[in-house]
């Protein structure tokens, strides 16, 4: 496990302490959870962009048309 020192304004640190207290976890655990969420979002975006780069505009637009039709039928 690594140790990381970060600099935060006092008010932001206080808000993080409040949030951790509200969730009944330590600030360390809160930061770990927030980092995990950020990494997961980054990975999902990276995968999406890679798939989009390999995809076909025509196929993508056809799929969007199908979704529009499904949602229109459901209204």
PDB file of N, CA and C in Angstrom:
ATOM      1  N   UNK A   1       0.841  -1.168   0.000  1.00  0.00           N
ATOM      2  CA  UNK A   1       0.000   0.000   0.000  1.00  0.00           C
ATOM      3  C   UNK A   1       0.889   1.235   0.000  1.00  0.00           C
ATOM      4  N   UNK A   2       0.457   2.258  -0.728  1.00  0.00           N
ATOM      5  CA  UNK A   2       1.219   3.502  -0.828  1.00  0.00           C
ATOM      6  C   UNK A   2       0.643   4.569   0.085  1.00  0.00           C
ATOM      7  N   UNK A   3       1.475   5.505   0.435  1.00  0.00           N
ATOM      8  CA  UNK A   3       1.052   6.677   1.191  1.00  0.00           C
ATOM      9  C   UNK A   3       1.107   7.875   0.265  1.00  0.00           C
ATOM     10  N   UNK A   4       0.062   8.676   0.294  1.00  0.00           N
ATOM     11  CA  UNK A   4      -0.035   9.838  -0.578  1.00  0.00           C
ATOM     12  C   UNK A   4      -0.353  11.059   0.272  1.00  0.00           C
ATOM     13  N   UNK A   5       0.412  12.112   0.091  1.00  0.00           N
ATOM     14  CA  UNK A   5       0.138  13.367   0.778  1.00  0.00           C
ATOM     15  C   UNK A   5      -0.457  14.331  -0.232  1.00  0.00           C
ATOM     16  N   UNK A   6      -1.599  14.900   0.112  1.00  0.00           N
ATOM     17  CA  UNK A   6      -2.217  15.885  -0.777  1.00  0.00           C
ATOM     18  C   UNK A   6      -2.448  17.181  -0.011  1.00  0.00           C
ATOM     19  N   UNK A   7      -2.469  18.276  -0.735  1.00  0.00           N
ATOM     20  CA  UNK A   7      -2.735  19.571  -0.139  1.00  0.00           C
ATOM     21  C   UNK A   7      -4.137  19.996  -0.543  1.00  0.00           C
ATOM     22  N   UNK A   8      -4.934  20.333   0.454  1.00  0.00           N
ATOM     23  CA  UNK A   8      -6.307  20.781   0.223  1.00  0.00           C
ATOM     24  C   UNK A   8      -6.565  22.033   1.033  1.00  0.00           C
ATOM     25  N   UNK A   9      -7.412  22.909   0.521  1.00  0.00           N
ATOM     26  CA  UNK A   9      -7.840  24.033   1.357  1.00  0.00           C
ATOM     27  C   UNK A   9      -8.561  23.487   2.600  1.00  0.00           C
ATOM     28  N   UNK A  10      -8.432  24.195   3.717  1.00  0.00           N
ATOM     29  CA  UNK A  10      -9.031  23.740   4.974  1.00  0.00           C
ATOM     30  C   UNK A  10     -10.534  23.492   4.850  1.00  0.00           C
ATOM     31  N   UNK A  11     -11.233  24.363   4.105  1.00  0.00           N
ATOM     32  CA  UNK A  11     -12.690  24.197   3.994  1.00  0.00           C
ATOM     33  C   UNK A  11     -13.054  22.910   3.243  1.00  0.00           C
ATOM     34  N   UNK A  12     -12.278  22.573   2.236  1.00  0.00           N
ATOM     35  CA  UNK A  12     -12.535  21.335   1.492  1.00  0.00           C
ATOM     36  C   UNK A  12     -12.225  20.115   2.365  1.00  0.00           C
ATOM     37  N   UNK A  13     -11.161  20.207   3.133  1.00  0.00           N
ATOM     38  CA  UNK A  13     -10.809  19.117   4.043  1.00  0.00           C
ATOM     39  C   UNK A  13     -11.922  18.925   5.079  1.00  0.00           C
ATOM     40  N   UNK A  14     -12.437  20.024   5.593  1.00  0.00           N
ATOM     41  CA  UNK A  14     -13.523  19.944   6.574  1.00  0.00           C
ATOM     42  C   UNK A  14     -14.766  19.295   5.950  1.00  0.00           C
ATOM     43  N   UNK A  15     -15.077  19.652   4.711  1.00  0.00           N
ATOM     44  CA  UNK A  15     -16.242  19.053   4.027  1.00  0.00           C
ATOM     45  C   UNK A  15     -16.035  17.559   3.823  1.00  0.00           C
ATOM     46  N   UNK A  16     -14.816  17.155   3.460  1.00  0.00           N
ATOM     47  CA  UNK A  16     -14.525  15.731   3.295  1.00  0.00           C
ATOM     48  C   UNK A  16     -14.664  14.991   4.625  1.00  0.00           C
ATOM     49  N   UNK A  17     -14.206  15.604   5.711  1.00  0.00           N
ATOM     50  CA  UNK A  17     -14.376  14.990   7.035  1.00  0.00           C
ATOM     51  C   UNK A  17     -15.853  14.830   7.366  1.00  0.00           C
ATOM     52  N   UNK A  18     -16.654  15.857   7.054  1.00  0.00           N
ATOM     53  CA  UNK A  18     -18.103  15.783   7.307  1.00  0.00           C
ATOM     54  C   UNK A  18     -18.743  14.656   6.497  1.00  0.00           C
ATOM     55  N   UNK A  19     -18.367  14.563   5.223  1.00  0.00           N
ATOM     56  CA  UNK A  19     -18.910  13.523   4.362  1.00  0.00           C
ATOM     57  C   UNK A  19     -18.530  12.134   4.879  1.00  0.00           C
ATOM     58  N   UNK A  20     -17.271  11.970   5.250  1.00  0.00           N
ATOM     59  CA  UNK A  20     -16.818  10.680   5.787  1.00  0.00           C
ATOM     60  C   UNK A  20     -17.576  10.339   7.070  1.00  0.00           C
ATOM     61  N   UNK A  21     -17.760  11.321   7.928  1.00  0.00           N
ATOM     62  CA  UNK A  21     -18.500  11.093   9.174  1.00  0.00           C
ATOM     63  C   UNK A  21     -19.937  10.696   8.866  1.00  0.00           C
ATOM     64  N   UNK A  22     -20.559  11.380   7.904  1.00  0.00           N
ATOM     65  CA  UNK A  22     -21.933  11.068   7.513  1.00  0.00           C
ATOM     66  C   UNK A  22     -22.041   9.637   6.997  1.00  0.00           C
ATOM     67  N   UNK A  23     -21.043   9.189   6.258  1.00  0.00           N
ATOM     68  CA  UNK A  23     -21.040   7.822   5.710  1.00  0.00           C
ATOM     69  C   UNK A  23     -20.504   6.803   6.714  1.00  0.00           C
ATOM     70  N   UNK A  24     -20.061   7.299   7.863  1.00  0.00           N
ATOM     71  CA  UNK A  24     -19.506   6.452   8.920  1.00  0.00           C
ATOM     72  C   UNK A  24     -18.287   5.663   8.454  1.00  0.00           C
ATOM     73  N   UNK A  25     -17.400   6.370   7.746  1.00  0.00           N
ATOM     74  CA  UNK A  25     -16.131   5.792   7.309  1.00  0.00           C
ATOM     75  C   UNK A  25     -15.027   6.817   7.577  1.00  0.00           C
ATOM     76  N   UNK A  26     -13.796   6.378   7.460  1.00  0.00           N
ATOM     77  CA  UNK A  26     -12.672   7.295   7.654  1.00  0.00           C
ATOM     78  C   UNK A  26     -12.484   8.148   6.393  1.00  0.00           C
ATOM     79  N   UNK A  27     -11.780   9.259   6.554  1.00  0.00           N
ATOM     80  CA  UNK A  27     -11.449  10.096   5.399  1.00  0.00           C
ATOM     81  C   UNK A  27     -10.598   9.290   4.427  1.00  0.00           C
ATOM     82  N   UNK A  28      -9.709   8.467   4.940  1.00  0.00           N
ATOM     83  CA  UNK A  28      -8.877   7.626   4.081  1.00  0.00           C
ATOM     84  C   UNK A  28      -9.749   6.717   3.214  1.00  0.00           C
ATOM     85  N   UNK A  29     -10.736   6.047   3.835  1.00  0.00           N
ATOM     86  CA  UNK A  29     -11.622   5.151   3.092  1.00  0.00           C
ATOM     87  C   UNK A  29     -12.447   5.947   2.080  1.00  0.00           C
ATOM     88  N   UNK A  30     -12.897   7.133   2.449  1.00  0.00           N
ATOM     89  CA  UNK A  30     -13.663   7.979   1.536  1.00  0.00           C
ATOM     90  C   UNK A  30     -12.836   8.323   0.297  1.00  0.00           C
ATOM     91  N   UNK A  31     -11.596   8.740   0.502  1.00  0.00           N
ATOM     92  CA  UNK A  31     -10.723   9.095  -0.620  1.00  0.00           C
ATOM     93  C   UNK A  31     -10.469   7.870  -1.486  1.00  0.00           C
ATOM     94  N   UNK A  32     -10.287   6.710  -0.859  1.00  0.00           N
ATOM     95  CA  UNK A  32     -10.085   5.479  -1.624  1.00  0.00           C
ATOM     96  C   UNK A  32     -11.312   5.179  -2.488  1.00  0.00           C
ATOM     97  N   UNK A  33     -12.507   5.322  -1.914  1.00  0.00           N
ATOM     98  CA  UNK A  33     -13.737   5.080  -2.676  1.00  0.00           C
ATOM     99  C   UNK A  33     -13.896   6.072  -3.829  1.00  0.00           C
ATOM    100  N   UNK A  34     -13.615   7.349  -3.567  1.00  0.00           N
ATOM    101  CA  UNK A  34     -13.732   8.363  -4.615  1.00  0.00           C
ATOM    102  C   UNK A  34     -12.717   8.111  -5.733  1.00  0.00           C
ATOM    103  N   UNK A  35     -11.526   7.669  -5.365  1.00  0.00           N
ATOM    104  CA  UNK A  35     -10.511   7.348  -6.376  1.00  0.00           C
ATOM    105  C   UNK A  35     -10.963   6.162  -7.222  1.00  0.00           C
ATOM    106  N   UNK A  36     -11.565   5.158  -6.595  1.00  0.00           N
ATOM    107  CA  UNK A  36     -12.056   3.983  -7.324  1.00  0.00           C
ATOM    108  C   UNK A  36     -13.139   4.389  -8.320  1.00  0.00           C
ATOM    109  N   UNK A  37     -14.040   5.255  -7.900  1.00  0.00           N
ATOM    110  CA  UNK A  37     -15.101   5.736  -8.799  1.00  0.00           C
ATOM    111  C   UNK A  37     -14.502   6.489  -9.980  1.00  0.00           C
ATOM    112  N   UNK A  38     -13.545   7.355  -9.710  1.00  0.00           N
ATOM    113  CA  UNK A  38     -12.910   8.133 -10.785  1.00  0.00           C
ATOM    114  C   UNK A  38     -12.196   7.234 -11.778  1.00  0.00           C
ATOM    115  N   UNK A  39     -11.498   6.232 -11.285  1.00  0.00           N
ATOM    116  CA  UNK A  39     -10.786   5.304 -12.168  1.00  0.00           C
ATOM    117  C   UNK A  39     -11.772   4.503 -13.011  1.00  0.00           C
ATOM    118  N   UNK A  40     -12.870   4.053 -12.399  1.00  0.00           N
ATOM    119  CA  UNK A  40     -13.887   3.290 -13.141  1.00  0.00           C
ATOM    120  C   UNK A  40     -14.509   4.146 -14.245  1.00  0.00           C
ATOM    121  N   UNK A  41     -14.798   5.415 -13.932  1.00  0.00           N
ATOM    122  CA  UNK A  41     -15.340   6.322 -14.949  1.00  0.00           C
ATOM    123  C   UNK A  41     -14.351   6.529 -16.083  1.00  0.00           C
ATOM    124  N   UNK A  42     -13.086   6.712 -15.747  1.00  0.00           N
ATOM    125  CA  UNK A  42     -12.054   6.905 -16.767  1.00  0.00           C
ATOM    126  C   UNK A  42     -11.934   5.674 -17.655  1.00  0.00           C
ATOM    127  N   UNK A  43     -11.930   4.488 -17.024  1.00  0.00           N
ATOM    128  CA  UNK A  43     -11.827   3.246 -17.795  1.00  0.00           C
ATOM    129  C   UNK A  43     -13.020   3.076 -18.729  1.00  0.00           C
ATOM    130  N   UNK A  44     -14.223   3.365 -18.242  1.00  0.00           N
ATOM    131  CA  UNK A  44     -15.426   3.240 -19.075  1.00  0.00           C
ATOM    132  C   UNK A  44     -15.365   4.203 -20.256  1.00  0.00           C
ATOM    133  N   UNK A  45     -14.951   5.434 -19.999  1.00  0.00           N
ATOM    134  CA  UNK A  45     -14.835   6.416 -21.084  1.00  0.00           C
ATOM    135  C   UNK A  45     -13.780   5.983 -22.101  1.00  0.00           C
ATOM    136  N   UNK A  46     -12.655   5.474 -21.608  1.00  0.00           N
ATOM    137  CA  UNK A  46     -11.590   5.023 -22.509  1.00  0.00           C
ATOM    138  C   UNK A  46     -12.068   3.881 -23.389  1.00  0.00           C
ATOM    139  N   UNK A  47     -12.778   2.911 -22.789  1.00  0.00           N
ATOM    140  CA  UNK A  47     -13.317   1.792 -23.575  1.00  0.00           C
ATOM    141  C   UNK A  47     -14.323   2.291 -24.604  1.00  0.00           C
ATOM    142  N   UNK A  48     -15.198   3.207 -24.183  1.00  0.00           N
ATOM    143  CA  UNK A  48     -16.197   3.748 -25.105  1.00  0.00           C
ATOM    144  C   UNK A  48     -15.525   4.452 -26.282  1.00  0.00           C
ATOM    145  N   UNK A  49     -14.529   5.276 -25.991  1.00  0.00           N
ATOM    146  CA  UNK A  49     -13.838   6.011 -27.061  1.00  0.00           C
ATOM    147  C   UNK A  49     -13.115   5.057 -28.013  1.00  0.00           C
ATOM    148  N   UNK A  50     -12.501   4.012 -27.459  1.00  0.00           N
ATOM    149  CA  UNK A  50     -11.806   3.031 -28.303  1.00  0.00           C
ATOM    150  C   UNK A  50     -12.801   2.299 -29.201  1.00  0.00           C
ATOM    151  N   UNK A  51     -13.951   1.911 -28.637  1.00  0.00           N
ATOM    152  CA  UNK A  51     -14.970   1.229 -29.430  1.00  0.00           C
ATOM    153  C   UNK A  51     -15.551   2.172 -30.491  1.00  0.00           C
ATOM    154  N   UNK A  52     -15.762   3.426 -30.115  1.00  0.00           N
ATOM    155  CA  UNK A  52     -16.313   4.401 -31.062  1.00  0.00           C
ATOM    156  C   UNK A  52     -15.351   4.641 -32.222  1.00  0.00           C
ATOM    157  N   UNK A  53     -14.066   4.649 -31.934  1.00  0.00           N
ATOM    158  CA  UNK A  53     -13.071   4.871 -32.986  1.00  0.00           C
ATOM    159  C   UNK A  53     -13.066   3.730 -33.997  1.00  0.00           C
ATOM    160  N   UNK A  54     -13.400   2.515 -33.549  1.00  0.00           N
ATOM    161  CA  UNK A  54     -13.425   1.360 -34.444  1.00  0.00           C
ATOM    162  C   UNK A  54     -14.784   1.178 -35.109  1.00  0.00           C
ATOM    163  N   UNK A  55     -15.790   1.878 -34.613  1.00  0.00           N
ATOM    164  CA  UNK A  55     -17.159   1.660 -35.081  1.00  0.00           C
ATOM    165  C   UNK A  55     -17.478   2.386 -36.371  1.00  0.00           C
ATOM    166  N   UNK A  56     -18.689   2.150 -36.827  1.00  0.00           N
ATOM    167  CA  UNK A  56     -19.197   2.736 -38.057  1.00  0.00           C
ATOM    168  C   UNK A  56     -20.237   3.793 -37.720  1.00  0.00           C
ATOM    169  N   UNK A  57     -20.119   4.960 -38.317  1.00  0.00           N
ATOM    170  CA  UNK A  57     -21.096   6.023 -38.107  1.00  0.00           C
ATOM    171  C   UNK A  57     -22.479   5.551 -38.551  1.00  0.00           C
ATOM    172  N   UNK A  58     -22.550   4.906 -39.693  1.00  0.00           N
ATOM    173  CA  UNK A  58     -23.829   4.434 -40.227  1.00  0.00           C
ATOM    174  C   UNK A  58     -24.498   3.449 -39.251  1.00  0.00           C
ATOM    175  N   UNK A  59     -23.725   2.496 -38.732  1.00  0.00           N
ATOM    176  CA  UNK A  59     -24.268   1.522 -37.792  1.00  0.00           C
ATOM    177  C   UNK A  59     -24.718   2.204 -36.501  1.00  0.00           C
ATOM    178  N   UNK A  60     -23.920   3.136 -36.022  1.00  0.00           N
ATOM    179  CA  UNK A  60     -24.270   3.873 -34.806  1.00  0.00           C
ATOM    180  C   UNK A  60     -25.556   4.651 -34.961  1.00  0.00           C
ATOM    181  N   UNK A  61     -25.700   5.335 -36.086  1.00  0.00           N
ATOM    182  CA  UNK A  61     -26.924   6.094 -36.326  1.00  0.00           C
ATOM    183  C   UNK A  61     -28.135   5.176 -36.477  1.00  0.00           C
ATOM    184  N   UNK A  62     -27.945   4.009 -37.085  1.00  0.00           N
ATOM    185  CA  UNK A  62     -29.035   3.046 -37.216  1.00  0.00           C
ATOM    186  C   UNK A  62     -29.489   2.560 -35.840  1.00  0.00           C
ATOM    187  N   UNK A  63     -28.533   2.314 -34.948  1.00  0.00           N
ATOM    188  CA  UNK A  63     -28.888   1.899 -33.593  1.00  0.00           C
ATOM    189  C   UNK A  63     -29.636   3.000 -32.849  1.00  0.00           C
ATOM    190  N   UNK A  64     -29.206   4.235 -33.014  1.00  0.00           N
ATOM    191  CA  UNK A  64     -29.912   5.349 -32.384  1.00  0.00           C
ATOM    192  C   UNK A  64     -31.334   5.477 -32.925  1.00  0.00           C
ATOM    193  N   UNK A  65     -31.516   5.254 -34.222  1.00  0.00           N
ATOM    194  CA  UNK A  65     -32.864   5.273 -34.800  1.00  0.00           C
ATOM    195  C   UNK A  65     -33.743   4.198 -34.168  1.00  0.00           C
ATOM    196  N   UNK A  66     -33.174   3.014 -33.958  1.00  0.00           N
ATOM    197  CA  UNK A  66     -33.931   1.931 -33.317  1.00  0.00           C
ATOM    198  C   UNK A  66     -34.317   2.316 -31.887  1.00  0.00           C
ATOM    199  N   UNK A  67     -33.401   2.920 -31.159  1.00  0.00           N
ATOM    200  CA  UNK A  67     -33.705   3.361 -29.799  1.00  0.00           C
ATOM    201  C   UNK A  67     -34.803   4.419 -29.793  1.00  0.00           C
ATOM    202  N   UNK A  68     -34.727   5.356 -30.727  1.00  0.00           N
ATOM    203  CA  UNK A  68     -35.768   6.390 -30.838  1.00  0.00           C
ATOM    204  C   UNK A  68     -37.120   5.739 -31.062  1.00  0.00           C
ATOM    205  N   UNK A  69     -37.171   4.729 -31.923  1.00  0.00           N
ATOM    206  CA  UNK A  69     -38.431   4.054 -32.225  1.00  0.00           C
ATOM    207  C   UNK A  69     -38.970   3.327 -30.992  1.00  0.00           C
ATOM    208  N   UNK A  70     -38.086   2.691 -30.245  1.00  0.00           N
ATOM    209  CA  UNK A  70     -38.518   1.983 -29.021  1.00  0.00           C
ATOM    210  C   UNK A  70     -39.069   2.957 -28.002  1.00  0.00           C
ATOM    211  N   UNK A  71     -38.371   4.048 -27.784  1.00  0.00           N
ATOM    212  CA  UNK A  71     -38.832   5.027 -26.803  1.00  0.00           C
ATOM    213  C   UNK A  71     -40.107   5.722 -27.260  1.00  0.00           C
ATOM    214  N   UNK A  72     -40.239   5.988 -28.539  1.00  0.00           N
ATOM    215  CA  UNK A  72     -41.467   6.611 -29.068  1.00  0.00           C
ATOM    216  C   UNK A  72     -42.661   5.667 -28.903  1.00  0.00           C
ATOM    217  N   UNK A  73     -42.439   4.373 -29.092  1.00  0.00           N
ATOM    218  CA  UNK A  73     -43.519   3.394 -28.963  1.00  0.00           C
ATOM    219  C   UNK A  73     -43.944   3.236 -27.505  1.00  0.00           C
ATOM    220  N   UNK A  74     -43.021   3.465 -26.594  1.00  0.00           N
ATOM    221  CA  UNK A  74     -43.309   3.296 -25.174  1.00  0.00           C
ATOM    222  C   UNK A  74     -44.046   4.460 -24.550  1.00  0.00           C
ATOM    223  N   UNK A  75     -44.188   5.543 -25.248  1.00  0.00           N
ATOM    224  CA  UNK A  75     -44.852   6.733 -24.688  1.00  0.00           C
ATOM    225  C   UNK A  75     -46.336   6.656 -24.784  1.00  0.00           C
TER     226      UNK A  75
END
